[in-house]
CSV table of C-alpha atoms (C1' of nucleotides) in Angstrom, one decimal:
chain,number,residue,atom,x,y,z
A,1,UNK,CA,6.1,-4.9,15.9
A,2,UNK,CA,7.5,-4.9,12.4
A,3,UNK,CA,6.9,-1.8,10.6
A,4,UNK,CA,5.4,-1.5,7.1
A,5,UNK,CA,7.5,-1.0,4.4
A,6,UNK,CA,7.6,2.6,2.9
A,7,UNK,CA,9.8,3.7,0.3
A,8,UNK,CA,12.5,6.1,1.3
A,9,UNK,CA,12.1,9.5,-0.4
A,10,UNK,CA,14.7,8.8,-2.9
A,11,UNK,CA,12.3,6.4,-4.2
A,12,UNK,CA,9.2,8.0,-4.6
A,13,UNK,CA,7.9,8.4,-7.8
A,14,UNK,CA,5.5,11.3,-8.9
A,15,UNK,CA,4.0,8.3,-11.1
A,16,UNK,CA,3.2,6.5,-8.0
A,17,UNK,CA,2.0,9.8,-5.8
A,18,UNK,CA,-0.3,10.4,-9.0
A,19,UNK,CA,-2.0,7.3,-8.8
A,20,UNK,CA,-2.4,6.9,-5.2
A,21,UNK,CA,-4.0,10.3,-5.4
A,22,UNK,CA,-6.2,9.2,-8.5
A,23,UNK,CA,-9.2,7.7,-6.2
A,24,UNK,CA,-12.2,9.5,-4.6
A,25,UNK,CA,-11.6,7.4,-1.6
A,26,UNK,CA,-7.4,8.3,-1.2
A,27,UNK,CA,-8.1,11.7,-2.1
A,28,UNK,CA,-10.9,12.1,0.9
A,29,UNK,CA,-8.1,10.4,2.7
A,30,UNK,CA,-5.5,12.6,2.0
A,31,UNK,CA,-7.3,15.7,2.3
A,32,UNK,CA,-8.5,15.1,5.8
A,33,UNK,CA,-5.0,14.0,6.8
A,34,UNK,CA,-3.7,17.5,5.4
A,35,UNK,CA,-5.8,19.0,8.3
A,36,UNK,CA,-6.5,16.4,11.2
A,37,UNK,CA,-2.6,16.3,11.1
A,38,UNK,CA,-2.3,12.2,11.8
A,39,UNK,CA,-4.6,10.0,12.8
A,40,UNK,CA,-5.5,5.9,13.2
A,41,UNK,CA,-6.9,3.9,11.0
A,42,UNK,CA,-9.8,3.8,12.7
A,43,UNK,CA,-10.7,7.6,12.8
A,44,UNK,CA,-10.5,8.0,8.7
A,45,UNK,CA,-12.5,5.2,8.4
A,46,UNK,CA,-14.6,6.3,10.7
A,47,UNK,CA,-16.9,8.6,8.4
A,48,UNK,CA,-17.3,6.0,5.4
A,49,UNK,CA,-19.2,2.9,4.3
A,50,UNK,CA,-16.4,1.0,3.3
A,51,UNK,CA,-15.1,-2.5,4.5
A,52,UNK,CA,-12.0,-2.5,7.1
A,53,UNK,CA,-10.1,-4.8,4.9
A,54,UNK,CA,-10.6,-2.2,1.9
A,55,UNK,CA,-9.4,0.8,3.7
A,56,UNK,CA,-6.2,-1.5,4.6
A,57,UNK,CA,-5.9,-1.5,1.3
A,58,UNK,CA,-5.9,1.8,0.3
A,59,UNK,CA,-3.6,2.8,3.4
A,60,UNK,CA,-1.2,0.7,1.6
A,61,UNK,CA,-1.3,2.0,-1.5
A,62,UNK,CA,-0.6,5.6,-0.2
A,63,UNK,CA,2.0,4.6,2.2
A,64,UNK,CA,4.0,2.5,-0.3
A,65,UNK,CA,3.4,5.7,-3.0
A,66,UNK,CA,4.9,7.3,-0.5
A,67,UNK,CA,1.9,9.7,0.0
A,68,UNK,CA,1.6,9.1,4.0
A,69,UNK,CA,3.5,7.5,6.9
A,70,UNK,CA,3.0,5.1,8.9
A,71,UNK,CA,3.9,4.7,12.9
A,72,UNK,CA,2.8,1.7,14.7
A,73,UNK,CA,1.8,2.5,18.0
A,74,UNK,CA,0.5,-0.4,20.5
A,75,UNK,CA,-1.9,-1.7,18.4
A,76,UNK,CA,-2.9,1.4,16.6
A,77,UNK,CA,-1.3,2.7,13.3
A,78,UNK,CA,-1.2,6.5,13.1
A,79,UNK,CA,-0.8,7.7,9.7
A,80,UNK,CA,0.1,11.4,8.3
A,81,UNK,CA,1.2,12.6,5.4
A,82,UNK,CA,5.1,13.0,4.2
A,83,UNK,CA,4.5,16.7,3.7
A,84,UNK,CA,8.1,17.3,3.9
A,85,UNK,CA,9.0,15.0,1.6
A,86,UNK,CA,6.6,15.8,-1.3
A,87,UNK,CA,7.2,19.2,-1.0
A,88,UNK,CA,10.7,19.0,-1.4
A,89,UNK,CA,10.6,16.3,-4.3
A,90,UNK,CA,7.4,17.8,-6.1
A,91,UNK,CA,7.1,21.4,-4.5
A,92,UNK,CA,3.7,23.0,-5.2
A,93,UNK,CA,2.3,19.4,-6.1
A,94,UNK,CA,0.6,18.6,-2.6
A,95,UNK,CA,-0.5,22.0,-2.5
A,96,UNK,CA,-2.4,22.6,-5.4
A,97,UNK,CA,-4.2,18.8,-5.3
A,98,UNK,CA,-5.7,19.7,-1.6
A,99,UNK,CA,-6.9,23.3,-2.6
A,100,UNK,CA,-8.4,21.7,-6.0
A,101,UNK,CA,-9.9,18.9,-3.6
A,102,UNK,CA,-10.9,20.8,-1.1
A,103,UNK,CA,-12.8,22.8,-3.7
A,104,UNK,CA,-14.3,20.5,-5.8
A,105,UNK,CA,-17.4,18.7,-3.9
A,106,UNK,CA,-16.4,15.2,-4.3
A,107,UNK,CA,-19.5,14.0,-6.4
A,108,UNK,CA,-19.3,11.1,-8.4
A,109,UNK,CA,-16.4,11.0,-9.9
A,110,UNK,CA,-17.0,9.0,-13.4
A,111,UNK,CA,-18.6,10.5,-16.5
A,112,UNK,CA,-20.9,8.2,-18.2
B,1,UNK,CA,-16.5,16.0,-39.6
B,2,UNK,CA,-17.4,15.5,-36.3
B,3,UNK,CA,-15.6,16.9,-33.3
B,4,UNK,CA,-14.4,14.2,-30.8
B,5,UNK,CA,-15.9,14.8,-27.4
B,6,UNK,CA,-14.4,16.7,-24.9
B,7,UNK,CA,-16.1,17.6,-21.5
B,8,UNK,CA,-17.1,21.2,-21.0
B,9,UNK,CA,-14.8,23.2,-18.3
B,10,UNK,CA,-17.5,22.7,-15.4
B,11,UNK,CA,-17.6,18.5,-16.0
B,12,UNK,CA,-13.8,18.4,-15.2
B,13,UNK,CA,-13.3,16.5,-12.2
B,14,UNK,CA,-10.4,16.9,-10.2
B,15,UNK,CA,-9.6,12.8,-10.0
B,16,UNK,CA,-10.0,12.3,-13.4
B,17,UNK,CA,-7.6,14.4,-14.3
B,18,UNK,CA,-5.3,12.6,-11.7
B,19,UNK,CA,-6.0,9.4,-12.9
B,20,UNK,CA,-5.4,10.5,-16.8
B,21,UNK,CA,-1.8,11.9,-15.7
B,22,UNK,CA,-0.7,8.8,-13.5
B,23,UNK,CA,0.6,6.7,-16.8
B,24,UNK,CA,4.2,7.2,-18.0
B,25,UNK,CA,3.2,7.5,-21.5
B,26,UNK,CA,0.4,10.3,-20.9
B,27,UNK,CA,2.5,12.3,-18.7
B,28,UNK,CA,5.3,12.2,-21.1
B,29,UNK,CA,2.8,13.4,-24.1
B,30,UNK,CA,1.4,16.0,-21.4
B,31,UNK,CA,4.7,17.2,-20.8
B,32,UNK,CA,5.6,17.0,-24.5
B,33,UNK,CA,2.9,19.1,-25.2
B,34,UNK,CA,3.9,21.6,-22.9
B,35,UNK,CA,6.6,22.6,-24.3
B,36,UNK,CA,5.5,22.3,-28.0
B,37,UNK,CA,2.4,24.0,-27.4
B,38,UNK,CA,0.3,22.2,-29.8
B,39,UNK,CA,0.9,19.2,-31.5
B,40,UNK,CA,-0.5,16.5,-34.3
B,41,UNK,CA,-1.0,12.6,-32.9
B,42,UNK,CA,1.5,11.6,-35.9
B,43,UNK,CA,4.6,13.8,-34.0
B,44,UNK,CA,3.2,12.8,-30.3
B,45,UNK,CA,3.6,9.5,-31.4
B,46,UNK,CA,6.9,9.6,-33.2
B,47,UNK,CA,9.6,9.3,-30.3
B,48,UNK,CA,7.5,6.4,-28.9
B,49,UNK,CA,7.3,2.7,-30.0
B,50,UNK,CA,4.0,2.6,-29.2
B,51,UNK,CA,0.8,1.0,-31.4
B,52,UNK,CA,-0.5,3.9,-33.0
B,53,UNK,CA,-4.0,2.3,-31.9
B,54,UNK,CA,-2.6,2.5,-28.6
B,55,UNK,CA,-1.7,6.0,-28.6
B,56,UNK,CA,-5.3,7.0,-29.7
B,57,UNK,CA,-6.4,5.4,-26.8
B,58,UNK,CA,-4.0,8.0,-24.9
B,59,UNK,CA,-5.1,10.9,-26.7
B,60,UNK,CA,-8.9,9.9,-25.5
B,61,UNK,CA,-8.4,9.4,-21.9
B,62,UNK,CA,-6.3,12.7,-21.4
B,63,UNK,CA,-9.3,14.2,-23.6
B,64,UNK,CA,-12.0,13.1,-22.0
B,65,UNK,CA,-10.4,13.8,-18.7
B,66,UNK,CA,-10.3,17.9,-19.3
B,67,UNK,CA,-6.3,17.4,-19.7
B,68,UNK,CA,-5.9,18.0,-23.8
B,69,UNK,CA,-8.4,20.0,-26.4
B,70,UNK,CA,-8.7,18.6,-29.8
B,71,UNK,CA,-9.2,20.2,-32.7
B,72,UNK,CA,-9.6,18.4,-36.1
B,73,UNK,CA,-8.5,20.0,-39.2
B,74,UNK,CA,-8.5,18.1,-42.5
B,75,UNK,CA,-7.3,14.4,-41.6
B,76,UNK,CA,-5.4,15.7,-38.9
B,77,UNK,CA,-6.0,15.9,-35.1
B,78,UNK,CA,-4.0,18.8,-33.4
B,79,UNK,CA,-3.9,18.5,-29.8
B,80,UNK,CA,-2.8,21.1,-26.7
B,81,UNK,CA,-2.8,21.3,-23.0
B,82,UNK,CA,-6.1,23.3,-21.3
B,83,UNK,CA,-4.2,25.3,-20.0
B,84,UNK,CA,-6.3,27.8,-19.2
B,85,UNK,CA,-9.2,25.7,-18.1
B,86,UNK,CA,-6.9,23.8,-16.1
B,87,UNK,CA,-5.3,26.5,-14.4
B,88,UNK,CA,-8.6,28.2,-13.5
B,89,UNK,CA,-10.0,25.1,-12.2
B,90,UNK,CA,-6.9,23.7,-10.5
B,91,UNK,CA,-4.8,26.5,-9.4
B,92,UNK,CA,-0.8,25.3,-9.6
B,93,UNK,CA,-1.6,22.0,-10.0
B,94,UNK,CA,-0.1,21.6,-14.2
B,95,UNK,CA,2.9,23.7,-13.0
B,96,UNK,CA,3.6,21.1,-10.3
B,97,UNK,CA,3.4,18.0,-12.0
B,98,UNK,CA,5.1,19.4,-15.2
B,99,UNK,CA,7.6,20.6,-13.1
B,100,UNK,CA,7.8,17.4,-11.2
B,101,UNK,CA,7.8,15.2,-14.3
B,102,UNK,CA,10.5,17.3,-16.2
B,103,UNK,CA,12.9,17.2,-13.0
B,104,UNK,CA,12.1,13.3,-12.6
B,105,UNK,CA,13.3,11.2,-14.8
B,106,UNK,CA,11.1,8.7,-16.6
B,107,UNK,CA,12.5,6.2,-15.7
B,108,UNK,CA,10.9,2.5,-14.8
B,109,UNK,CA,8.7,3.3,-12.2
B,110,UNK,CA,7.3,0.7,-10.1
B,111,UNK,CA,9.2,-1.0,-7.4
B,112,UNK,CA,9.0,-4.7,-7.2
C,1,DC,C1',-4.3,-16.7,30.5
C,2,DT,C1',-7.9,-15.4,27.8
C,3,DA,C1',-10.8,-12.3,25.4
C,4,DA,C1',-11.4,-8.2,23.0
C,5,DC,C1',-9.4,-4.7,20.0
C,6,DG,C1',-6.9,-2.7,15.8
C,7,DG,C1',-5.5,-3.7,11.7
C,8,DT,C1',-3.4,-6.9,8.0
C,9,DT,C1',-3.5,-10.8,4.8
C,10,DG,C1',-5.2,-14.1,1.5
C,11,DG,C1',-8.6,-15.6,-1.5
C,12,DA,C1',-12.5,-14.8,-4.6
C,13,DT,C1',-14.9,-11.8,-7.8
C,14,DG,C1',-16.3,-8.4,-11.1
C,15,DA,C1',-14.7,-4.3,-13.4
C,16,DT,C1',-11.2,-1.7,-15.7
C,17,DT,C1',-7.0,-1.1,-17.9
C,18,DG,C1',-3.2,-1.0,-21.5
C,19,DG,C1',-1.7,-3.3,-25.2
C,20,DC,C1',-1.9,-5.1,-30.1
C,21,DC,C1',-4.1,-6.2,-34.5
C,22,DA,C1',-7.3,-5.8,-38.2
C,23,DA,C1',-10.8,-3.3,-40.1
C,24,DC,C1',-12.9,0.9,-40.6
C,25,DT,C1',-13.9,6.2,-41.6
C,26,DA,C1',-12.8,10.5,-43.3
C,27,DT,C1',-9.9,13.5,-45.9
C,28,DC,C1',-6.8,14.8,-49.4
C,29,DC,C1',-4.2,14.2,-53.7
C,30,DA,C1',-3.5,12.7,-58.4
D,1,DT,C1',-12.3,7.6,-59.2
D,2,DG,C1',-8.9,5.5,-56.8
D,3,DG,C1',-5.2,5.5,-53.8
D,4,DA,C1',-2.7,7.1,-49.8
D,5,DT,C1',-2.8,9.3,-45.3
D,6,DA,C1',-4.4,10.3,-40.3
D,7,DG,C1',-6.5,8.5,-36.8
D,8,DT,C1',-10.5,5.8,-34.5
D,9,DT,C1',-13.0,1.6,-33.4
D,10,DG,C1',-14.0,-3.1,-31.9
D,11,DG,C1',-12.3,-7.4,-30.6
D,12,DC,C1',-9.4,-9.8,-27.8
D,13,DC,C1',-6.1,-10.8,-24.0
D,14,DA,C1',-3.4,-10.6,-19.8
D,15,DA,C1',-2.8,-7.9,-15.9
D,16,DT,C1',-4.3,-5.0,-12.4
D,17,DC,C1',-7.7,-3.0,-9.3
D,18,DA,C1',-11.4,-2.2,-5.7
D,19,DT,C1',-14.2,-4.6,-2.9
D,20,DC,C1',-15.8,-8.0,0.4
D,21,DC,C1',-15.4,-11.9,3.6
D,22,DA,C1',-13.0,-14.8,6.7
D,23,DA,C1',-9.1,-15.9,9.0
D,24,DC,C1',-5.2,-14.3,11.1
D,25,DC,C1',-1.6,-11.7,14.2
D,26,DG,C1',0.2,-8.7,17.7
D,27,DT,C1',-1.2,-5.9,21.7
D,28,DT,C1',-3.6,-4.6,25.7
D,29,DA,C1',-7.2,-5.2,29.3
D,30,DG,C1',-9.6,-8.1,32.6
DNA sequence: CTAACGGTTGGATGATTGGCCAACTATCCA
DNA sequence: TGGATAGTTGGCCAATCATCCAACCGTTAG
């Protein structure tokens, strides 16, 4: 099976992690990935409300942000994050989002 | 004259903040500002070739995200980094990115 | 071989964004 | 009082985004 693209770790851009991470969704994501290690699709998905197609989506923005990776497995997709990476191109960075995540309850999001 | 508004520490949310630093042009005035401390929206705006219109929309979405403080003074608005709010809410995180952004270069940033 | 499974893709839609311009507000100076 | 100065606001536009649905594709199980 082809694999889906992901930028090599020259590539990634703090830009790009920024705005990956900029969404309640991503960011729920991320911070459960940061503990359950890697998992499929499926199992993130599993907790939320949201259509299949959407969170296929928003896998892809973090994997081609170069947030998480991607391993296609039989017909699953485990996905973990580039820890390694990010710390080594943005040290602290990963860090400091998760404990600030973690933290903060994620409420709604948006000031009115 | 009227202040501009600017959330109170508690309403500062963790994405918004995210989403206000994941644009070229506000991390460059957010790392500008680091380093100059405190600044007036005429000297933000000078290295830039950006519509001054445009740049006051800057100035509000890094405001009204937590990121900057305004203060006005005569018919100028002096702006600075909250740090200290910032800090106490989101341990590491401004060092990170600012440390991140200054090592990257700002250079075109989406792949194609 | 065929059906079910896991996930992606394409299209449609409504909301948001970043950009500019012109007009406006508020302050200061002469 | 009448500029000039500093910055905001509203209108507009093109581009992007998040979301859903339906159709699809590759893999495994029966």
């Amino acid at each position: 099976m082809k694999a889906p693209w992901q930028p090599p770790m020259v590539e990634i851009r703090l830009v790009d992690v920024l705005e990956a991470l900029a969404d309640p969704i991503r960011l729920t994501m991320v911070a459960r990935l940061s503990s359950a290690g890697s998992e499929k699709c499926t199992d993130i998905n599993a907790d939320t409300h949201v259509h299949k197609s959407t969170m296929s989506h928003h896998y892809r923005v973090l994997r081609e942000a170069g947030v998480t990776w991607t391993v296609v497995q039989g017909r699953e997709r485990w996905i973990s994050l580039r820890r390694a990476d990010l710390d080594a191109l943005f040290p602290g960075l990963l860090d400091s989002i998760l404990g600030a995540a973690t933290l903060q309850v994620q409420a709604p999001t948006r000031r009115d």
